[in-house]
C-alpha cells in the first residue's frame, strides 16, 4: 500500500526520536515535525533526560521567516503531547499557545499523568487531533517505557551464548568463550542500552565476571547479582565498586546495596517489583542457565537473544529452553549465528 502523507511525516518523527537513544531514559524517545502545506518548517526530538521535549525543540527550530506559518501548520508527534508540569511545562499548552490548529499523534502516552489528558487539553482548546498513525511502530520504539509503565516491571532481555550443540559452559560449569570477538562488541553495546545486567550466584562465583561495558561507548549498567546465601566471595570483581551493584539476598548485607527477598518462592516477581520501585526500566539477563530458565518459566521476559557459536562442546551446562518464543530476526556475524526472539 502506498504510504500516506501522515505516515510519511510520522516516519520522520520516528527517525528523529531515535536520535535520543541512550540519552533520554527513563523518558521515552519522542520526535516531532511541523508541516505547512506539505513542507517541513520545524523538526525536533527529546535530546536529553530532563531537557526540552520534542515539541518544544521542534517549534523552537522554525526559522524567523517561517514563524508566521505556525498557525497554519500541522504538528506531528510520535507520542501524545504531555499535559503535566514535569521537568518542563506541558507541551499541549505550548501547541495551543502557538495557535497550531492540528496535531497528528503516533500513540497515546501510557504514563498515568499524561494518558489521554494531553489529547483532551488539545481538543478542549479546539485543536483537531488525529491519533494512531504508525501506532505499532511508535509503541515498539519505546517498548521499555511501555512495559515499565504498563506491566509495572522492567523490560527483560534474556541473552546467552551457546555452542553449536547447545551448551553454555563446559563440563562441571567451567566457563568457555563461545562467541566471536565481534559479537562480544555487540553484546557490550547491548549492555550499554539496558539499565541493568543480571546474573545468578553460580555465574558470579565461577566466572568472576566484570559485567561492564568496555568494548562499546556509552553508559554502564547497574549490576544485579542473585546471591541468596552470600556465596560469592567478596574478593570477586562484582564487589569492586567500579559501578553500581546490588545483591539480591535473604540476609541483609550492611555494607552493600541489596534487595531483601523472603526466599525462592516468587523470587523474580518480588525482585522485579523492587526494581520497578527503583525506576530500573530494563534488565539484560546474561545467565546462567538456572537463572535464565526461571525467567522463562515465570513468563517474565520480553526478548531473547541467542548467540550460537561455530564449535561444539563434548558436554557441559545445557542451554535454557525457550517457551512461547517467536523468532523475529537472525544475523550472521563472523562465525556466529544470532537469533532474536520476542515473547509471543
Ligand atoms: N555462555 C553463556 O552465555 C553463559 C554461560 N554461563 C555459565 O553458566 C554456568 C552457571 O549457570 P548455572 O549453574 O545455571 O547457575 P546460575 O549462574 O544461573 O546461578 C544459579 C544460582 O543463582 C541463584 N538463583 C538465580 N535465580 C534464582 C531464582 N529465580 N530462584 C532462586 N535462586 C536463584 C541460586 O543460587 P543461591 O540460592 O545460592 O543464591 C542458584 O543456584 C557457569 O558455568 C557459567 O560459565 C553463565 C552465563 C552466560
Ligand atoms: N561465555 C560467554 C558469555 N558469558 C557471559 O559473560 C560474562 C562475562 O562477562 P565479562 O567478565 O564482563 O566479560 C559471563 O559471566 C557470562 O554471563 N557471553 C558471551 O556473549 N559469549 C560467551 O562466549
Ligand atoms: Zn512534553
GROMACS .gro file of C-alpha atoms and ligand atoms in nm:
model
  416
    1UNK     CA    1   0.000   0.000   0.000
    2UNK     CA    2   0.127   0.347  -0.083
    3UNK     CA    3   0.244   0.535   0.221
    4UNK     CA    4   0.006   0.819   0.310
    5UNK     CA    5   0.104   1.174   0.388
    6UNK     CA    6   0.053   1.132   0.764
    7UNK     CA    7   0.258   0.813   0.769
    8UNK     CA    8   0.537   0.986   0.578
    9UNK     CA    9   0.571   1.265   0.835
   10UNK     CA   10   0.528   1.025   1.129
   11UNK     CA   11   0.811   0.811   0.990
   12UNK     CA   12   1.029   1.124   1.002
   13UNK     CA   13   0.922   1.174   1.368
   14UNK     CA   14   1.042   0.820   1.441
   15UNK     CA   15   1.378   0.885   1.272
   16UNK     CA   16   1.425   1.197   1.484
   17UNK     CA   17   1.310   1.023   1.804
   18UNK     CA   18   1.577   0.753   1.763
   19UNK     CA   19   1.849   1.018   1.779
   20UNK     CA   20   1.772   1.043   2.151
   21UNK     CA   21   1.862   0.675   2.212
   22UNK     CA   22   2.094   0.635   2.509
   23UNK     CA   23   2.031   0.989   2.638
   24UNK     CA   24   1.666   1.014   2.742
   25UNK     CA   25   1.585   0.705   2.953
   26UNK     CA   26   1.382   0.660   3.166
   27UNK     CA   27   1.189   0.907   2.949
   28UNK     CA   28   1.060   0.782   2.613
   29UNK     CA   29   1.223   0.875   2.283
   30UNK     CA   30   0.998   1.125   2.101
   31UNK     CA   31   1.023   1.308   1.769
   32UNK     CA   32   0.811   1.591   1.622
   33UNK     CA   33   0.780   1.775   1.290
   34UNK     CA   34   0.581   2.085   1.198
   35UNK     CA   35   0.439   2.084   0.846
   36UNK     CA   36   0.285   2.370   0.647
   37UNK     CA   37   0.129   2.290   0.309
   38UNK     CA   38   0.346   1.980   0.269
   39UNK     CA   39   0.673   2.149   0.372
   40UNK     CA   40   0.853   2.069   0.696
   41UNK     CA   41   0.918   2.403   0.868
   42UNK     CA   42   1.035   2.264   1.203
   43UNK     CA   43   1.187   1.946   1.345
   44UNK     CA   44   1.283   1.838   1.694
   45UNK     CA   45   1.332   1.547   1.931
   46UNK     CA   46   1.382   1.484   2.300
   47UNK     CA   47   1.762   1.502   2.323
   48UNK     CA   48   1.843   1.462   2.691
   49UNK     CA   49   1.660   1.346   3.001
   50UNK     CA   50   1.529   1.649   3.191
   51UNK     CA   51   1.563   1.883   2.893
   52UNK     CA   52   1.321   2.012   2.626
   53UNK     CA   53   1.058   1.781   2.486
   54UNK     CA   54   1.034   1.709   2.112
   55UNK     CA   55   0.751   1.961   2.055
   56UNK     CA   56   0.945   2.244   2.225
   57UNK     CA   57   1.258   2.177   2.019
   58UNK     CA   58   1.050   2.142   1.703
   59UNK     CA   59   0.874   2.476   1.744
   60UNK     CA   60   1.198   2.647   1.850
   61UNK     CA   61   1.365   2.527   1.528
   62UNK     CA   62   1.125   2.720   1.299
   63UNK     CA   63   1.313   2.993   1.114
   64UNK     CA   64   1.208   3.355   1.182
   65UNK     CA   65   1.078   3.397   0.827
   66UNK     CA   66   0.856   3.088   0.867
   67UNK     CA   67   0.712   3.168   1.208
   68UNK     CA   68   0.401   3.333   1.059
   69UNK     CA   69   0.315   2.990   0.910
   70UNK     CA   70   0.285   2.821   1.250
   71UNK     CA   71  -0.091   2.895   1.290
   72UNK     CA   72  -0.147   2.724   0.951
   73UNK     CA   73   0.061   2.414   1.028
   74UNK     CA   74   0.011   2.058   1.148
   75UNK     CA   75   0.233   1.924   1.424
   76UNK     CA   76   0.319   1.553   1.404
   77UNK     CA   77   0.439   1.387   1.728
   78UNK     CA   78   0.529   1.020   1.781
   79UNK     CA   79   0.387   1.026   2.138
   80UNK     CA   80   0.089   1.212   2.285
   81UNK     CA   81   0.194   1.565   2.393
   82UNK     CA   82   0.227   1.593   2.771
   83UNK     CA   83  -0.030   1.764   2.988
   84UNK     CA   84   0.157   1.783   3.316
   85UNK     CA   85   0.418   2.008   3.472
   86UNK     CA   86   0.716   1.772   3.493
   87UNK     CA   87   1.070   1.900   3.441
   88UNK     CA   88   0.924   2.119   3.162
   89UNK     CA   89   0.579   2.286   3.116
   90UNK     CA   90   0.303   2.094   2.930
   91UNK     CA   91   0.359   2.060   2.555
   92UNK     CA   92  -0.018   2.051   2.492
   93UNK     CA   93  -0.034   2.410   2.629
   94UNK     CA   94   0.253   2.517   2.404
   95UNK     CA   95   0.075   2.380   2.095
   96UNK     CA   96  -0.238   2.573   2.194
   97UNK     CA   97  -0.043   2.892   2.275
   98UNK     CA   98   0.130   2.879   1.934
   99UNK     CA   99  -0.209   2.859   1.764
  100UNK     CA  100  -0.131   2.530   1.587
  101UNK     CA  101  -0.469   2.409   1.455
  102UNK     CA  102  -0.394   2.037   1.402
  103UNK     CA  103  -0.199   1.765   1.584
  104UNK     CA  104  -0.128   1.415   1.450
  105UNK     CA  105  -0.016   1.167   1.716
  106UNK     CA  106   0.158   0.829   1.682
  107UNK     CA  107   0.047   0.667   2.005
  108UNK     CA  108  -0.111   0.759   2.335
  109UNK     CA  109   0.119   0.805   2.634
  110UNK     CA  110   0.077   0.529   2.890
  111UNK     CA  111   0.229   0.740   3.172
  112UNK     CA  112  -0.062   0.799   3.413
  113UNK     CA  113  -0.004   1.175   3.443
  114UNK     CA  114  -0.045   1.213   3.065
  115UNK     CA  115  -0.254   0.920   2.931
  116UNK     CA  116  -0.531   1.080   2.727
  117UNK     CA  117  -0.505   1.411   2.913
  118UNK     CA  118  -0.280   1.572   2.650
  119UNK     CA  119  -0.535   1.493   2.378
  120UNK     CA  120  -0.822   1.619   2.598
  121UNK     CA  121  -0.643   1.953   2.652
  122UNK     CA  122  -0.580   1.996   2.282
  123UNK     CA  123  -0.936   1.912   2.185
  124UNK     CA  124  -1.080   2.136   2.456
  125UNK     CA  125  -0.884   2.424   2.301
  126UNK     CA  126  -1.020   2.348   1.953
  127UNK     CA  127  -0.712   2.171   1.809
  128UNK     CA  128  -0.804   1.896   1.559
  129UNK     CA  129  -0.643   1.572   1.682
  130UNK     CA  130  -0.575   1.251   1.491
  131UNK     CA  131  -0.418   0.952   1.672
  132UNK     CA  132  -0.282   0.608   1.584
  133UNK     CA  133  -0.064   0.695   1.285
  134UNK     CA  134   0.214   0.427   1.268
  135UNK     CA  135   0.092   0.333   1.616
  136UNK     CA  136   0.265  -0.007   1.633
  137UNK     CA  137   0.600   0.141   1.525
  138UNK     CA  138   0.566   0.428   1.774
  139UNK     CA  139   0.493   0.185   2.059
  140UNK     CA  140   0.772  -0.052   1.957
  141UNK     CA  141   1.023   0.233   1.962
  142UNK     CA  142   0.955   0.276   2.334
  143UNK     CA  143   0.888  -0.087   2.430
  144UNK     CA  144   1.088  -0.047   2.754
  145UNK     CA  145   0.889   0.259   2.860
  146UNK     CA  146   0.555   0.093   2.772
  147UNK     CA  147   0.642  -0.232   2.953
  148UNK     CA  148   0.768  -0.046   3.259
  149UNK     CA  149   0.450   0.163   3.298
  150UNK     CA  150   0.204  -0.092   3.159
  151UNK     CA  151   0.322  -0.407   3.340
  152UNK     CA  152   0.484  -0.227   3.636
  153UNK     CA  153   0.811  -0.414   3.586
  154UNK     CA  154   1.135  -0.363   3.392
  155UNK     CA  155   1.160  -0.478   3.029
  156UNK     CA  156   1.351  -0.808   3.038
  157UNK     CA  157   1.602  -0.910   2.768
  158UNK     CA  158   1.747  -1.262   2.801
  159UNK     CA  159   2.081  -1.329   2.639
  160UNK     CA  160   2.316  -1.623   2.624
  161UNK     CA  161   2.586  -1.778   2.405
  162UNK     CA  162   2.570  -2.148   2.329
  163UNK     CA  163   2.795  -2.394   2.150
  164UNK     CA  164   2.677  -2.527   1.813
  165UNK     CA  165   2.533  -2.828   2.001
  166UNK     CA  166   2.360  -2.632   2.279
  167UNK     CA  167   2.593  -2.596   2.580
  168UNK     CA  168   2.661  -2.264   2.756
  169UNK     CA  169   2.964  -2.383   2.956
  170UNK     CA  170   3.196  -2.683   2.958
  171UNK     CA  171   3.178  -2.989   3.183
  172UNK     CA  172   3.140  -2.904   3.554
  173UNK     CA  173   3.043  -2.545   3.469
  174UNK     CA  174   3.394  -2.449   3.351
  175UNK     CA  175   3.348  -2.116   3.166
  176UNK     CA  176   3.437  -2.102   2.796
  177UNK     CA  177   3.434  -1.822   2.540
  178UNK     CA  178   3.178  -1.920   2.282
  179UNK     CA  179   3.105  -1.603   2.087
  180UNK     CA  180   3.329  -1.432   1.831
  181UNK     CA  181   3.509  -1.110   1.945
  182UNK     CA  182   3.298  -0.907   1.700
  183UNK     CA  183   2.981  -1.041   1.865
  184UNK     CA  184   3.128  -0.950   2.203
  185UNK     CA  185   3.137  -0.588   2.091
  186UNK     CA  186   2.771  -0.606   2.003
  187UNK     CA  187   2.698  -0.762   2.343
  188UNK     CA  188   2.869  -0.469   2.513
  189UNK     CA  189   2.654  -0.231   2.307
  190UNK     CA  190   2.352  -0.421   2.444
  191UNK     CA  191   2.493  -0.379   2.796
  192UNK     CA  192   2.511  -0.002   2.734
  193UNK     CA  193   2.147   0.004   2.621
  194UNK     CA  194   1.983  -0.153   2.927
  195UNK     CA  195   1.955  -0.001   3.274
  196UNK     CA  196   2.080  -0.318   3.446
  197UNK     CA  197   2.257  -0.651   3.390
  198UNK     CA  198   2.176  -0.959   3.600
  199UNK     CA  199   2.344  -1.293   3.672
  200UNK     CA  200   2.291  -1.581   3.915
  201UNK     CA  201   2.521  -1.681   4.202
  202UNK     CA  202   2.698  -1.966   4.020
  203UNK     CA  203   2.793  -1.742   3.728
  204UNK     CA  204   2.915  -1.467   3.961
  205UNK     CA  205   3.111  -1.728   4.159
  206UNK     CA  206   3.254  -1.943   3.881
  207UNK     CA  207   3.314  -1.685   3.604
  208UNK     CA  208   3.416  -1.392   3.828
  209UNK     CA  209   3.264  -1.163   3.560
  210UNK     CA  210   3.304  -0.786   3.532
  211UNK     CA  211   2.960  -0.733   3.372
  212UNK     CA  212   3.053  -0.392   3.239
  213UNK     CA  213   3.060  -0.219   2.903
  214UNK     CA  214   3.422  -0.188   2.796
  215UNK     CA  215   3.400  -0.274   2.424
  216UNK     CA  216   3.148  -0.004   2.329
  217UNK     CA  217   3.082   0.361   2.413
  218UNK     CA  218   2.804   0.482   2.642
  219UNK     CA  219   2.682   0.404   2.987
  220UNK     CA  220   2.742   0.123   3.235
  221UNK     CA  221   2.451  -0.091   3.357
  222UNK     CA  222   2.361  -0.144   3.721
  223UNK     CA  223   2.492  -0.492   3.817
  224UNK     CA  224   2.238  -0.721   3.987
  225UNK     CA  225   2.364  -1.044   4.145
  226UNK     CA  226   2.120  -1.307   4.274
  227UNK     CA  227   2.321  -1.446   4.565
  228UNK     CA  228   2.064  -1.554   4.821
  229UNK     CA  229   2.310  -1.722   5.056
  230UNK     CA  230   2.609  -1.491   5.026
  231UNK     CA  231   2.823  -1.744   4.840
  232UNK     CA  232   3.008  -1.509   4.605
  233UNK     CA  233   3.349  -1.423   4.761
  234UNK     CA  234   3.397  -1.055   4.849
  235UNK     CA  235   3.727  -1.065   4.656
  236UNK     CA  236   3.533  -1.116   4.328
  237UNK     CA  237   3.501  -0.839   4.069
  238UNK     CA  238   3.130  -0.778   4.132
  239UNK     CA  239   3.242  -0.631   4.467
  240UNK     CA  240   3.499  -0.396   4.314
  241UNK     CA  241   3.275  -0.084   4.338
  242UNK     CA  242   3.369   0.008   3.979
  243UNK     CA  243   2.998   0.052   3.901
  244UNK     CA  244   2.671   0.044   4.097
  245UNK     CA  245   2.594  -0.313   4.210
  246UNK     CA  246   2.303  -0.458   4.402
  247UNK     CA  247   2.289  -0.802   4.563
  248UNK     CA  248   1.966  -0.999   4.587
  249UNK     CA  249   1.975  -1.180   4.920
  250UNK     CA  250   1.775  -1.333   5.204
  251UNK     CA  251   2.001  -1.179   5.470
  252UNK     CA  252   2.079  -0.809   5.500
  253UNK     CA  253   2.426  -0.703   5.376
  254UNK     CA  254   2.506  -0.393   5.578
  255UNK     CA  255   2.793  -0.269   5.359
  256UNK     CA  256   2.632  -0.336   5.020
  257UNK     CA  257   2.331  -0.213   4.829
  258UNK     CA  258   2.095  -0.509   4.848
  259UNK     CA  259   1.739  -0.621   4.781
  260UNK     CA  260   1.595  -0.843   5.053
  261UNK     CA  261   1.371  -1.127   4.937
  262UNK     CA  262   1.187  -1.370   5.162
  263UNK     CA  263   1.312  -1.689   4.989
  264UNK     CA  264   1.290  -1.856   4.650
  265UNK     CA  265   0.910  -1.858   4.641
  266UNK     CA  266   0.808  -1.595   4.384
  267UNK     CA  267   1.160  -1.454   4.392
  268UNK     CA  268   1.150  -1.299   4.046
  269UNK     CA  269   0.815  -1.119   4.087
  270UNK     CA  270   0.946  -0.977   4.418
  271UNK     CA  271   1.271  -0.872   4.257
  272UNK     CA  272   1.109  -0.711   3.953
  273UNK     CA  273   0.863  -0.525   4.175
  274UNK     CA  274   1.154  -0.380   4.374
  275UNK     CA  275   1.342  -0.289   4.054
  276UNK     CA  276   1.029  -0.109   3.932
  277UNK     CA  277   1.017   0.083   4.260
  278UNK     CA  278   1.380   0.180   4.199
  279UNK     CA  279   1.288   0.303   3.846
  280UNK     CA  280   1.505   0.039   3.673
  281UNK     CA  281   1.341   0.034   3.331
  282UNK     CA  282   1.517  -0.265   3.173
  283UNK     CA  283   1.735  -0.565   3.261
  284UNK     CA  284   1.969  -0.775   3.047
  285UNK     CA  285   1.977  -1.125   3.198
  286UNK     CA  286   2.305  -1.292   3.096
  287UNK     CA  287   2.275  -1.621   3.284
  288UNK     CA  288   2.344  -1.882   3.381
  289UNK     CA  289   2.104  -2.150   3.265
  290UNK     CA  290   1.926  -2.184   3.601
  291UNK     CA  291   1.860  -1.811   3.629
  292UNK     CA  292   1.751  -1.774   3.265
  293UNK     CA  293   1.520  -2.076   3.291
  294UNK     CA  294   1.346  -1.922   3.594
  295UNK     CA  295   1.269  -1.604   3.398
  296UNK     CA  296   1.141  -1.818   3.109
  297UNK     CA  297   0.928  -2.048   3.326
  298UNK     CA  298   0.776  -1.750   3.510
  299UNK     CA  299   0.694  -1.587   3.173
  300UNK     CA  300   0.889  -1.280   3.286
  301UNK     CA  301   1.073  -1.190   2.968
  302UNK     CA  302   1.021  -0.976   2.658
  303UNK     CA  303   1.310  -1.056   2.424
  304UNK     CA  304   1.570  -1.333   2.398
  305UNK     CA  305   1.894  -1.306   2.204
  306UNK     CA  306   2.069  -1.636   2.148
  307UNK     CA  307   2.424  -1.645   2.011
  308UNK     CA  308   2.525  -1.978   1.859
  309UNK     CA  309   2.899  -2.026   1.818
  310UNK     CA  310   3.067  -2.223   1.541
  311UNK     CA  311   3.205  -2.509   1.753
  312UNK     CA  312   3.053  -2.794   1.954
  313UNK     CA  313   3.146  -2.887   2.313
  314UNK     CA  314   3.171  -3.254   2.415
  315UNK     CA  315   2.934  -3.195   2.709
  316UNK     CA  316   2.858  -2.922   2.965
  317UNK     CA  317   2.584  -2.695   3.105
  318UNK     CA  318   2.277  -2.731   2.882
  319UNK     CA  319   2.137  -2.405   2.739
  320UNK     CA  320   1.792  -2.288   2.858
  321UNK     CA  321   1.476  -2.388   2.670
  322UNK     CA  322   1.250  -2.106   2.548
  323UNK     CA  323   0.870  -2.136   2.562
  324UNK     CA  324   0.633  -1.911   2.370
  325UNK     CA  325   0.914  -1.759   2.167
  326UNK     CA  326   0.858  -1.601   1.826
  327UNK     CA  327   1.164  -1.580   1.603
  328UNK     CA  328   1.183  -1.221   1.477
  329UNK     CA  329   1.524  -1.195   1.315
  330UNK     CA  330   1.856  -1.370   1.258
  331UNK     CA  331   2.203  -1.233   1.196
  332UNK     CA  332   2.524  -1.392   1.075
  333UNK     CA  333   2.816  -1.224   1.249
  334UNK     CA  334   3.158  -1.363   1.153
  335UNK     CA  335   3.132  -1.729   1.265
  336UNK     CA  336   2.832  -1.677   1.498
  337UNK     CA  337   2.462  -1.707   1.424
  338UNK     CA  338   2.240  -1.475   1.628
  339UNK     CA  339   1.870  -1.548   1.686
  340UNK     CA  340   1.635  -1.273   1.807
  341UNK     CA  341   1.310  -1.383   1.970
  342UNK     CA  342   1.023  -1.196   2.124
  343UNK     CA  343   0.786  -1.337   2.383
  344UNK     CA  344   0.467  -1.420   2.192
  345LIG     N1  345   2.753  -1.889   2.766
  345LIG     C1  346   2.681  -1.801   2.833
  345LIG     O1  347   2.616  -1.714   2.774
  345LIG     C2  348   2.680  -1.805   2.980
  345LIG     C3  349   2.731  -1.912   3.048
  345LIG     N2  350   2.726  -1.916   3.184
  345LIG     C4  351   2.774  -2.036   3.251
  345LIG     O2  352   2.666  -2.090   3.324
  345LIG     C5  353   2.713  -2.158   3.439
  345LIG     C6  354   2.632  -2.120   3.560
  345LIG     O3  355   2.496  -2.144   3.534
  345LIG     P1  356   2.405  -2.218   3.639
  345LIG     O4  357   2.480  -2.331   3.700
  345LIG     O5  358   2.278  -2.250   3.571
  345LIG     O6  359   2.386  -2.112   3.755
  345LIG     P2  360   2.340  -1.959   3.763
  345LIG     O7  361   2.452  -1.869   3.731
  345LIG     O8  362   2.212  -1.940   3.694
  345LIG     O9  363   2.319  -1.945   3.921
  345LIG     C7  364   2.220  -2.020   3.983
  345LIG     C8  365   2.204  -1.976   4.125
  345LIG    O10  366   2.159  -1.842   4.129
  345LIG     C9  367   2.060  -1.826   4.232
  345LIG     N3  368   1.932  -1.801   4.165
  345LIG    C10  369   1.921  -1.744   4.043
  345LIG     N4  370   1.792  -1.730   4.008
  345LIG    C11  371   1.719  -1.778   4.109
  345LIG    C12  372   1.579  -1.791   4.129
  345LIG     N5  373   1.491  -1.748   4.041
  345LIG     N6  374   1.537  -1.851   4.241
  345LIG    C13  375   1.626  -1.892   4.330
  345LIG     N7  376   1.759  -1.882   4.318
  345LIG    C14  377   1.806  -1.825   4.207
  345LIG    C15  378   2.064  -1.960   4.309
  345LIG    O11  379   2.173  -1.953   4.397
  345LIG     P3  380   2.166  -1.920   4.552
  345LIG    O12  381   2.047  -1.991   4.607
  345LIG    O13  382   2.295  -1.969   4.607
  345LIG    O14  383   2.156  -1.774   4.558
  345LIG    C16  384   2.101  -2.057   4.201
  345LIG    O15  385   2.157  -2.176   4.250
  345LIG    C17  386   2.858  -2.122   3.452
  345LIG    O16  387   2.932  -2.235   3.415
  345LIG    C18  388   2.880  -2.012   3.353
  345LIG    O17  389   3.008  -2.019   3.297
  345LIG    C19  390   2.673  -1.815   3.255
  345LIG    C20  391   2.621  -1.705   3.192
  345LIG    C21  392   2.617  -1.694   3.049
  346LIG     N1  393   3.086  -1.718   2.768
  346LIG     C1  394   3.023  -1.617   2.704
  346LIG     C2  395   2.947  -1.521   2.772
  346LIG     N2  396   2.935  -1.528   2.908
  346LIG     C3  397   2.875  -1.423   2.990
  346LIG     O1  398   2.961  -1.311   3.004
  346LIG     C4  399   3.003  -1.298   3.140
  346LIG     C5  400   3.145  -1.244   3.147
  346LIG     O2  401   3.137  -1.105   3.139
  346LIG     P1  402   3.268  -1.015   3.145
  346LIG     O3  403   3.352  -1.059   3.263
  346LIG     O4  404   3.219  -0.874   3.158
  346LIG     O5  405   3.341  -1.039   3.016
  346LIG     C6  406   2.988  -1.436   3.195
  346LIG     O6  407   2.979  -1.440   3.335
  346LIG     C7  408   2.858  -1.477   3.131
  346LIG     O7  409   2.749  -1.410   3.191
  346LIG     N3  410   2.885  -1.424   2.699
  346LIG     C8  411   2.900  -1.414   2.563
  346LIG     O8  412   2.843  -1.322   2.500
  346LIG     N4  413   2.974  -1.504   2.498
  346LIG     C9  414   3.036  -1.605   2.560
  346LIG     O9  415   3.102  -1.684   2.493
  347LIG    ZN1  416   0.602   1.749   2.666
   0.00000   0.00000   0.00000
